[in-house]
XYZ file of C-alpha atoms in Angstrom:
407
model
C -0.002 0.001 0.001
C 2.952 2.295 -0.434
C 1.585 5.715 -1.302
C -1.804 4.958 0.253
C -0.846 4.681 3.913
C 0.911 7.487 5.750
C 3.513 6.873 8.426
C 2.978 8.640 11.756
C 5.597 11.119 12.908
C 5.838 12.855 16.278
C 6.035 16.673 16.084
C 6.240 19.344 18.826
C 3.233 21.323 19.975
C 3.818 25.087 20.158
C 3.045 26.525 23.576
C 2.305 30.210 23.961
C 4.255 30.126 27.227
C 7.394 28.800 25.520
C 10.104 31.450 25.663
C 11.438 32.767 22.379
C 14.894 32.743 23.912
C 15.102 28.963 23.911
C 14.063 28.749 20.267
C 16.673 31.336 19.350
C 19.371 29.447 21.239
C 18.440 26.166 19.557
C 18.612 27.870 16.154
C 22.027 29.269 17.096
C 23.257 25.783 17.951
C 21.874 24.460 14.644
C 23.637 27.284 12.789
C 26.946 26.361 14.436
C 26.364 22.758 13.358
C 25.852 23.886 9.752
C 29.062 25.906 9.953
C 30.936 22.807 11.179
C 29.604 20.859 8.207
C 30.724 23.602 5.832
C 34.198 23.546 7.346
C 34.477 19.772 6.978
C 33.616 20.178 3.291
C 36.382 22.746 2.933
C 38.719 20.412 4.818
C 37.948 17.585 2.388
C 38.904 19.807 -0.542
C 42.151 20.863 1.145
C 43.075 17.265 1.958
C 42.435 16.209 -1.647
C 44.619 19.053 -2.915
C 47.374 17.910 -0.553
C 47.005 14.326 -1.826
C 47.326 15.388 -5.454
C 50.361 17.519 -4.672
C 51.986 14.718 -2.639
C 51.395 11.963 -5.181
C 52.202 13.803 -8.373
C 54.703 16.458 -7.326
C 56.753 15.492 -4.301
C 56.559 11.750 -5.013
C 57.698 12.205 -8.610
C 61.094 13.254 -7.246
C 61.504 11.541 -3.903
C 59.525 8.411 -4.682
C 61.047 7.459 -8.019
C 64.416 6.637 -6.534
C 62.860 4.367 -3.967
C 60.672 2.721 -6.551
C 57.518 3.741 -4.681
C 56.055 6.384 -6.999
C 52.825 8.125 -5.846
C 52.279 5.609 -3.037
C 55.188 7.036 -1.062
C 53.788 10.535 -1.336
C 50.375 9.329 -0.149
C 51.846 7.492 2.828
C 53.935 10.493 3.724
C 50.877 12.742 3.610
C 48.897 10.384 5.852
C 51.706 10.326 8.423
C 52.007 14.133 8.376
C 48.252 14.647 8.723
C 48.168 12.216 11.654
C 50.879 14.197 13.434
C 49.343 17.604 12.641
C 45.812 16.574 13.664
C 46.855 14.360 16.608
C 45.053 11.294 15.356
C 45.912 7.667 14.495
C 47.262 7.118 10.985
C 44.324 4.827 10.198
C 41.937 7.725 10.927
C 44.020 10.056 8.774
C 44.005 7.490 5.973
C 40.197 7.352 6.121
C 40.079 11.143 5.829
C 42.267 11.027 2.727
C 40.173 8.256 1.140
C 36.872 9.982 1.943
C 38.126 13.344 0.671
C 39.301 11.789 -2.585
C 35.899 10.150 -3.141
C 33.928 13.290 -2.276
C 35.892 15.602 -4.565
C 36.226 13.249 -7.538
C 33.274 10.841 -7.427
C 30.511 12.499 -5.370
C 30.404 16.208 -6.256
C 26.747 16.622 -5.250
C 27.474 15.199 -1.797
C 30.435 17.544 -1.394
C 28.254 20.496 -2.467
C 25.595 19.550 0.109
C 28.306 19.356 2.761
C 29.751 22.723 1.733
C 26.272 24.247 1.995
C 25.731 22.820 5.483
C 22.578 20.946 4.501
C 24.113 17.606 5.540
C 26.701 16.656 8.158
C 30.056 14.983 7.661
C 28.763 11.687 9.006
C 26.036 11.697 6.345
C 28.705 12.305 3.694
C 30.807 9.422 5.028
C 27.850 7.075 4.751
C 27.307 8.048 1.108
C 31.003 7.422 0.423
C 30.897 4.000 2.069
C 27.828 2.816 0.159
C 28.719 4.380 -3.194
C 32.377 3.337 -3.363
C 31.940 -0.126 -4.984
C 29.235 0.966 -7.441
C 29.558 1.661 -11.122
C 29.654 5.435 -11.901
C 26.110 5.497 -13.344
C 24.580 3.687 -10.360
C 26.691 5.785 -7.986
C 25.261 8.984 -9.440
C 21.722 7.591 -9.231
C 22.249 6.615 -5.584
C 23.643 10.053 -4.740
C 20.684 11.797 -6.369
C 18.155 9.686 -4.450
C 20.006 9.775 -1.117
C 20.820 13.456 -0.598
C 17.217 14.660 -0.086
C 16.914 12.041 2.659
C 20.216 13.012 4.292
C 19.020 16.582 4.898
C 16.149 15.406 7.114
C 17.334 12.181 8.799
C 19.735 11.350 11.612
C 22.872 9.447 10.513
C 21.575 6.120 11.859
C 18.186 6.473 10.138
C 19.890 7.688 6.954
C 22.219 4.674 7.057
C 19.241 2.299 7.036
C 17.544 4.100 4.155
C 20.794 4.381 2.214
C 21.551 0.659 2.511
C 18.052 -0.098 1.305
C 18.473 2.229 -1.686
C 21.777 0.643 -2.606
C 20.419 -2.900 -2.457
C 17.504 -1.916 -4.692
C 19.764 -0.222 -7.241
C 22.438 -2.937 -7.267
C 20.750 -6.171 -6.148
C 22.846 -8.483 -8.278
C 26.008 -8.215 -6.152
C 24.334 -8.541 -2.738
C 24.830 -12.289 -2.335
C 28.499 -12.243 -3.315
C 29.205 -9.199 -1.113
C 27.604 -10.967 1.842
C 29.658 -14.112 1.260
C 32.880 -12.061 1.219
C 31.864 -10.162 4.358
C 31.187 -13.386 6.292
C 34.875 -14.270 6.022
C 35.643 -11.188 8.167
C 33.604 -12.408 11.180
C 35.446 -11.955 14.461
C 35.254 -11.131 18.172
C 37.177 -8.200 19.610
C 37.960 -6.982 23.129
C 39.035 -3.395 23.803
C 39.817 -1.796 27.135
C 37.643 0.821 28.759
C 37.900 3.037 31.830
C 37.489 2.034 35.479
C 38.327 -1.629 35.052
C 35.797 -2.183 32.252
C 36.158 -3.422 28.690
C 34.133 -3.723 25.471
C 33.485 -7.168 24.021
C 32.126 -6.994 20.482
C 31.326 -9.562 17.847
C 31.195 -9.010 14.086
C 28.710 -11.627 12.893
C 26.318 -12.315 10.024
C 23.289 -10.148 10.698
C 20.836 -13.045 11.059
C 22.964 -14.447 13.886
C 23.577 -11.090 15.580
C 19.919 -10.052 15.559
C 18.770 -13.475 16.803
C 21.325 -13.428 19.649
C 20.372 -9.904 20.694
C 16.646 -10.735 20.520
C 17.111 -13.821 22.647
C 19.158 -11.949 25.252
C 16.560 -9.162 25.339
C 13.600 -11.525 25.751
C 15.432 -13.434 28.491
C 16.174 -10.161 30.292
C 12.563 -9.032 30.060
C 11.503 -12.342 31.591
C 13.693 -11.567 34.622
C 12.117 -8.153 35.257
C 10.025 -8.708 38.364
C 8.863 -6.350 41.078
C 11.887 -7.364 43.180
C 14.437 -6.967 40.354
C 16.457 -3.761 40.755
C 18.628 -4.071 37.650
C 17.755 -2.127 34.518
C 17.058 -3.894 31.230
C 20.472 -2.772 29.952
C 22.201 -4.229 33.020
C 20.203 -7.442 32.731
C 21.286 -7.884 29.094
C 24.934 -7.645 30.150
C 24.420 -10.083 33.039
C 22.537 -12.570 30.850
C 25.315 -12.533 28.262
C 28.037 -13.044 30.879
C 26.100 -15.818 32.604
C 25.436 -17.743 29.416
C 28.980 -17.432 28.065
C 30.711 -18.154 31.368
C 28.295 -20.876 32.547
C 29.686 -24.400 32.844
C 26.692 -25.917 31.077
C 25.745 -28.067 34.081
C 22.579 -26.368 35.259
C 19.403 -27.950 36.549
C 21.205 -29.708 39.391
C 23.196 -32.235 37.337
C 26.578 -33.336 38.546
C 29.515 -31.326 37.237
C 32.654 -32.962 35.918
C 34.991 -30.012 36.476
C 37.115 -31.057 39.442
C 34.482 -30.738 42.155
C 34.179 -33.450 44.772
C 31.988 -36.396 43.864
C 28.387 -35.747 44.731
C 28.653 -31.958 44.408
C 25.848 -30.475 42.367
C 25.347 -27.210 40.606
C 22.368 -25.108 41.625
C 20.157 -24.379 38.660
C 20.712 -20.874 37.354
C 17.422 -19.137 36.499
C 19.079 -17.117 33.736
C 20.478 -20.203 31.992
C 17.186 -22.056 32.315
C 15.127 -19.180 30.990
C 17.620 -18.501 28.187
C 17.301 -22.063 26.895
C 13.487 -21.810 26.808
C 13.373 -18.528 24.852
C 12.797 -18.778 21.104
C 13.352 -15.314 19.631
C 10.935 -14.053 17.013
C 12.852 -12.453 14.168
C 10.724 -10.542 11.663
C 11.844 -10.857 8.043
C 9.857 -9.272 5.226
C 10.623 -11.058 1.942
C 9.235 -10.093 -1.491
C 7.313 -13.115 -2.736
C 9.259 -13.290 -6.030
C 12.525 -13.296 -4.074
C 11.211 -16.141 -1.940
C 10.385 -18.112 -5.082
C 13.819 -17.440 -6.568
C 12.385 -15.415 -9.444
C 13.858 -12.099 -8.237
C 16.967 -10.891 -6.428
C 15.311 -7.936 -4.710
C 16.497 -7.645 -1.084
C 14.435 -8.635 1.932
C 14.208 -6.590 5.134
C 15.317 -7.804 8.557
C 13.625 -5.964 11.422
C 16.039 -3.852 13.403
C 18.706 -3.968 10.667
C 17.448 -3.245 7.179
C 18.034 -4.907 3.797
C 19.607 -8.365 3.625
C 20.688 -10.346 0.600
C 18.182 -12.755 -1.029
C 20.195 -15.888 -0.217
C 20.170 -15.142 3.525
C 16.464 -14.242 3.367
C 15.551 -17.543 1.716
C 17.663 -19.424 4.268
C 15.928 -17.716 7.196
C 12.502 -18.347 5.669
C 13.266 -22.023 5.050
C 14.301 -22.542 8.681
C 11.450 -20.567 10.227
C 9.179 -22.730 12.416
C 6.195 -20.693 11.247
C 5.468 -17.897 8.815
C 3.476 -14.718 9.300
C 1.810 -13.727 6.048
C 2.220 -9.985 5.515
C 1.023 -8.755 2.146
C 0.560 -5.002 1.815
C -2.795 -5.171 0.082
C -6.180 -4.084 1.438
C -7.866 -7.396 0.561
C -5.662 -9.735 2.602
C -8.146 -9.905 5.420
C -5.772 -8.469 8.027
C -7.639 -6.727 10.844
C -6.690 -3.067 10.473
C -9.392 -1.575 12.672
C -11.820 -2.488 15.418
C -13.068 1.095 15.752
C -14.502 1.904 19.160
C -15.433 -1.703 19.889
C -12.215 -2.447 21.745
C -9.309 -0.566 23.328
C -7.197 -3.709 23.105
C -5.250 -4.010 19.844
C -5.670 -7.356 18.040
C -2.525 -9.427 17.539
C -2.639 -9.281 13.717
C -3.006 -5.520 13.798
C -0.031 -5.306 16.185
C 2.065 -7.291 13.722
C 0.941 -5.160 10.801
C 1.781 -1.932 12.661
C 5.156 -3.340 13.719
C 6.070 -3.848 10.071
C 4.596 -0.525 8.935
C 6.394 1.619 11.533
C 9.696 -0.243 11.753
C 10.923 1.935 14.611
C 9.632 4.347 17.240
C 8.013 7.224 15.325
C 9.776 9.965 17.316
C 12.254 11.837 15.067
C 15.651 10.160 15.192
C 14.664 7.290 17.484
C 15.824 3.955 16.110
C 14.312 1.653 18.720
C 12.638 -1.302 17.030
C 8.853 -1.114 16.805
C 8.686 -4.630 18.241
C 9.826 -3.289 21.621
C 7.674 -0.116 21.559
C 4.253 0.732 22.933
C 1.365 1.134 20.499
C -0.160 4.496 21.327
C -3.573 5.839 20.346
C -2.763 9.134 18.580
C -6.106 10.547 19.709
C -6.576 9.156 23.211
C -9.180 6.433 23.598
C -10.811 8.389 26.423
C -11.347 11.321 24.046
C -12.959 9.269 21.290
C -9.927 7.815 19.554
C -10.461 4.526 17.724
C -8.355 1.372 17.594
C -7.303 1.352 13.954
C -4.139 1.840 11.916
C -4.915 5.497 11.262
C -4.921 6.235 14.999
C -2.078 4.006 16.231
C 1.660 4.642 16.260
C 4.712 2.915 17.754
C 6.380 4.949 20.511
C 9.126 3.721 22.815
C 8.337 4.162 26.548
C 10.495 7.306 26.822
C 8.876 9.053 23.877
C 5.423 7.721 24.761
C 5.787 9.593 28.059
C 7.130 12.656 26.261
C 4.075 12.681 23.996
C 1.656 12.725 26.919
C 3.646 14.817 29.395
C 6.005 16.953 27.305
C 3.727 18.826 24.952
C 4.327 16.756 21.807
C 1.705 15.211 19.527
C 1.738 12.693 16.721
C 0.595 13.740 13.267
C -0.633 10.847 11.138
């Protein structure tokens, strides 16, 4: 129903009592942000000029004798930039690469950055997604992406940009995914105060399923007596599962303990084994049948390659039929007959909204509240036109902070 159904967006309500001073200060901050973007565009041009000079002027003399040519000049520039800007050489190298792409391959993106209509992070995302594309497709992607960049946060823009790229260049998605899988890894980096970051670079279907399972397990542990936050519970669940000895439920442990010793069942481990995460994948029917290579969409991530989508669908214990057509029979409204939202309507809204509808919030719709845009007590009905996904924080802000949702 694309084009027929609007997506709800939260917008602020203007209060007469709101001081003009705050609005002016916010506009001043926004103006400074635009100036920063303009300066980063100018910086990119200066870095590219330095690269050209280094590779084709200095290197032509100093590099020829060493047999390095332009590469020596480039490496020398990266080292000098790193020293001058007090940054790692890898970061300086990324600046050089991004600047080269912006000036030579993505002139419209550079112009938008120079005008302050997009930020440097938006420009980096365009560079990352456009780099492997053929020039014609790259230009098409840039033209479609820039209007979105001027109104979306970097994270939201990243999701839309990946989706655009997969639609414009679907043929290479499977091969790119296969190459990326070879880079899977786990990393540990130190933090402050005796803490550290443990991260895993995994195929998205595995990462999303793991995170969903940890989240559902943590929610199951939230009782009236539980003082830990959901974020803390996720960390504790992960540590318990990974460090557990696998001998829960009172079975004897063969790890050096005295004979007869037993392990007390751990409620986290027991609950974790019972949880079956529900991962929402929307797959075009022709892709599912193998007649098209259009990408599918994984909730909480974005587009995935057709091969992975077909694999996930084949292994799913059950399928939820979601066809965006008004004659599917899905319950889209119960009017004023019920405040409670039917399960099928909840699923439909979860797919429609994708995330919390507050500007810039990327929390998955599956973990949000479904809010009646016009309150039930004031005559609001239970139908898709009057329901929107809002995370608990922004749900409260809508009711208590002077914001409203415009469908």
